[in-house]
Rosetta silent file (secondary structure, phi, psi, omega in degrees, C-alpha in Angstrom):
SEQUENCE: XXXXXXXXXXXXXXXXXXXXXXXXXXXXXXXXXXXXXXXXXXXXXXXXXXXXXXXXXXXXXXXXXXXXXXXXXXXXXXXXXXXXXXXXXXXXXXXXXXXXXXX
SCORE:     score description
SCORE:     0.000 S_00000001
   1 L     0.000  -12.473  166.952   -5.701   29.036   15.846 S_00000001
   2 H   -71.489  -25.775  170.676   -3.115   29.465   12.807 S_00000001
   3 H   -83.791  -31.767 -179.839   -3.537   33.207   13.601 S_00000001
   4 H   -45.565  -46.988  160.685   -3.849   32.474   17.290 S_00000001
   5 H   -68.430  -98.890 -153.535   -0.330   30.364   17.129 S_00000001
   6 H    -3.620  -97.964  125.665    0.922   32.875   15.166 S_00000001
   7 H    37.196 -105.879  172.859    0.273   35.323   17.546 S_00000001
   8 H   -79.405  -10.505 -177.422    1.735   33.812   20.935 S_00000001
   9 H   -74.879  -24.391 -171.732    4.777   32.856   18.646 S_00000001
  10 H   -74.117  -70.789  175.608    5.464   36.303   18.009 S_00000001
  11 H   -26.006  -71.523  159.027    4.837   36.924   21.330 S_00000001
  12 L   -73.592   -7.613 -163.604    6.899   34.883   23.024 S_00000001
  13 L   170.633  -61.321 -143.245    9.417   33.811   20.777 S_00000001
  14 L   -90.217   98.053 -134.151    8.895   31.519   19.634 S_00000001
  15 L   -74.504  119.263  178.486    9.466   30.010   15.681 S_00000001
  16 L  -121.430  163.295 -158.559    6.403   28.666   14.676 S_00000001
  17 L  -163.105  129.853 -163.162    6.177   26.550   11.019 S_00000001
  18 L   -88.905  134.821  143.617    3.632   26.226    8.922 S_00000001
  19 L  -150.026 -157.435 -137.426    3.707   22.677    7.027 S_00000001
  20 L  -110.734  153.403 -134.289    1.143   20.778    4.842 S_00000001
  21 L  -110.787  -84.755 -175.412   -0.861   18.909    7.625 S_00000001
  22 L    34.292  138.675  152.768   -1.639   15.759    4.448 S_00000001
  23 L    57.773   -0.648 -167.751   -1.203   12.690    4.579 S_00000001
  24 L   -76.754  -35.782 -170.705    0.368   12.723    8.519 S_00000001
  25 L   -80.317  -24.106  166.034   -1.520   10.884   10.179 S_00000001
  26 L  -112.800   69.760  170.129   -1.336    8.046    7.581 S_00000001
  27 E  -148.661  152.328 -160.700    2.295    7.690    6.685 S_00000001
  28 L   -87.186  170.507 -147.861    3.744    5.875    9.230 S_00000001
  29 L  -109.563  -22.552  165.472    6.354    7.781   11.845 S_00000001
  30 L   -55.267  -61.218 -167.786    8.930    4.812   11.581 S_00000001
  31 L  -125.213   23.983 -169.505    9.375    4.073    8.382 S_00000001
  32 L    23.013   -0.034  169.069    6.865    7.421    6.065 S_00000001
  33 L   -49.908  159.072  167.765    5.002    4.148    4.024 S_00000001
  34 E   -75.483  132.291  154.300    1.173    5.243    3.796 S_00000001
  35 L  -119.445  -99.956  176.627   -0.676    3.100    5.852 S_00000001
  36 E  -131.081  121.296  174.388   -4.240    1.829    7.340 S_00000001
  37 E  -114.807  120.212  112.119   -5.687    4.419    9.030 S_00000001
  38 L   -43.103   63.829  179.763   -9.092    3.649   10.734 S_00000001
  39 L    82.805 -142.360 -176.046  -11.138    6.275   12.921 S_00000001
  40 L   -67.201   20.001 -168.597   -7.576    6.601   16.135 S_00000001
  41 E  -137.313  147.082 -166.500   -5.921    3.602   15.443 S_00000001
  42 E  -151.373  134.980 -160.233   -3.115    3.445   12.702 S_00000001
  43 E  -131.492  135.338  177.214   -1.164    0.208   11.469 S_00000001
  44 L   -93.671  120.911 -175.362    1.537    0.856    9.304 S_00000001
  45 L   -63.704  -43.867 -178.813    1.433   -1.542    6.264 S_00000001
  46 L   -72.188  129.956  176.167    5.066   -2.600    5.569 S_00000001
  47 L   -44.655  -16.631 -179.514    5.725   -5.904    6.711 S_00000001
  48 L  -110.195  -22.209  140.106    9.446   -5.037    8.281 S_00000001
  49 L  -116.505   -3.195  148.323    7.972   -2.500   10.497 S_00000001
  50 L    39.867   50.131  173.927    3.733   -3.136   11.415 S_00000001
  51 L   -51.760  -61.483  -95.508    3.795   -0.337   13.514 S_00000001
  52 L   -24.772  127.464  170.843    0.220    0.142   15.888 S_00000001
  53 E   174.639  175.942 -150.189   -0.869    2.975   17.350 S_00000001
  54 E   -62.692  137.714  170.125   -2.655    6.029   18.404 S_00000001
  55 H  -114.439    6.900  153.638   -3.048    7.914   14.831 S_00000001
  56 H   -76.302  -81.577 -152.163   -2.952   11.552   16.507 S_00000001
  57 H   -32.477  -42.860  167.563   -0.007   10.395   18.368 S_00000001
  58 H   -41.711  -53.606 -173.387    1.036    8.944   14.669 S_00000001
  59 H   -63.253  -57.355 -177.032    0.020   11.959   13.181 S_00000001
  60 H   -88.274   -4.580 -169.105    1.764   14.345   15.128 S_00000001
  61 H   -93.572  -61.170 -173.131    5.480   12.742   15.566 S_00000001
  62 H   -47.478  -22.624 -161.867    5.052   13.402   11.579 S_00000001
  63 H  -101.388  -53.418 -174.522    4.077   16.993   11.752 S_00000001
  64 H   -49.538  -71.820  171.199    6.785   17.739   14.682 S_00000001
  65 H    33.167  -79.629 -150.653    9.263   15.920   11.742 S_00000001
  66 H   -91.871   -8.944  167.413    8.357   18.331    9.237 S_00000001
  67 H  -101.970   40.295  178.807    9.291   21.393   10.985 S_00000001
  68 H   -87.450  -88.565 -148.576   12.422   19.824   12.238 S_00000001
  69 H   -39.571  -47.871 -166.311   13.295   18.992    8.518 S_00000001
  70 L   -46.836  114.548   99.762   11.357   22.356    6.583 S_00000001
  71 L  -173.047   17.012  172.545   14.061   24.661    6.249 S_00000001
  72 L  -120.864  167.377  177.085   17.064   22.252    5.388 S_00000001
  73 L     1.624   53.550  172.750   18.120   21.040    1.832 S_00000001
  74 L   154.366  -31.360  178.028   15.265   19.098    0.122 S_00000001
  75 L   102.368  168.370  143.647   12.203   20.106    2.062 S_00000001
  76 L   -45.852  -47.086 -163.204    9.106   18.593    3.087 S_00000001
  77 L   -51.779  -24.971  171.034    9.589   16.561    0.379 S_00000001
  78 L   -38.198  -48.622  157.243   12.496   14.387    2.439 S_00000001
  79 L   -15.125  -87.220  138.141    8.845   13.117    3.749 S_00000001
  80 L   -87.902  173.750  170.457    8.019   11.883    0.323 S_00000001
  81 L   -87.717  152.895 -177.205    8.738   11.329   -3.076 S_00000001
  82 L   -76.032  136.065 -175.054    8.719   14.748   -5.592 S_00000001
  83 L   -28.630  -91.980 -175.384    6.262   15.681   -8.036 S_00000001
  84 L    -5.126  -92.751  149.745    9.553   15.091  -10.346 S_00000001
  85 H     7.161  -58.049 -179.047    9.916   11.554   -9.288 S_00000001
  86 H   -98.595  -24.277  139.830    6.394   10.493  -10.254 S_00000001
  87 H   -13.479  -90.813  155.428    6.390   12.059  -13.391 S_00000001
  88 H     1.100  -91.023  115.331    9.621   10.576  -14.021 S_00000001
  89 H    34.009  -90.488 -155.404    8.056    7.084  -13.485 S_00000001
  90 H   -90.233    1.543 -179.358    4.895    7.045  -15.073 S_00000001
  91 L   -96.354   -9.728 -157.822    6.574    8.459  -18.511 S_00000001
  92 L  -107.818   15.983  168.623    9.015    5.496  -18.197 S_00000001
  93 L  -157.966  111.627  171.614    6.518    2.837  -19.074 S_00000001
  94 L   -32.128  -19.270 -169.746    2.551    3.946  -21.382 S_00000001
  95 L  -108.964   -8.966 -167.950    1.157    1.310  -18.451 S_00000001
  96 L   -67.266  -19.734  177.752    3.225    2.442  -14.905 S_00000001
  97 L   -90.286   16.006 -164.878   -0.440    5.270  -14.896 S_00000001
  98 L   -85.171  -62.103 -146.822   -2.642    2.095  -14.964 S_00000001
  99 L   -76.280   -2.216 -173.465   -1.004    0.612  -12.049 S_00000001
 100 L   -87.232  174.879 -165.269   -0.066    3.942   -9.468 S_00000001
 101 L  -149.315  119.002  129.000   -3.074    4.590   -7.510 S_00000001
 102 L  -116.854  161.307 -147.615   -3.389    8.571   -5.876 S_00000001
 103 L  -135.596    0.000    0.000   -4.443    9.016   -2.877 S_00000001
């Protein structure tokens, strides 16, 4: 699929950008909080947002956003925290790693 899209992009002069699809359908496209995905249904767990809808539509909106910002300063880290932030949080307290969930 990637080869086909790249080929078509070159043929028709369309800029094709590759983005990391991980968590795109599990992250709310409105508030960027990881929510609950069950099958085709997504529910944002952020009480202030509470968006509910189709998980694939949610994921497509996140991928579209990533495609637009991938070349900006900060790149795709705009959509999430950086690894450096996670490491800093983990080193602040000896018990902080126990409370962190890796997903």
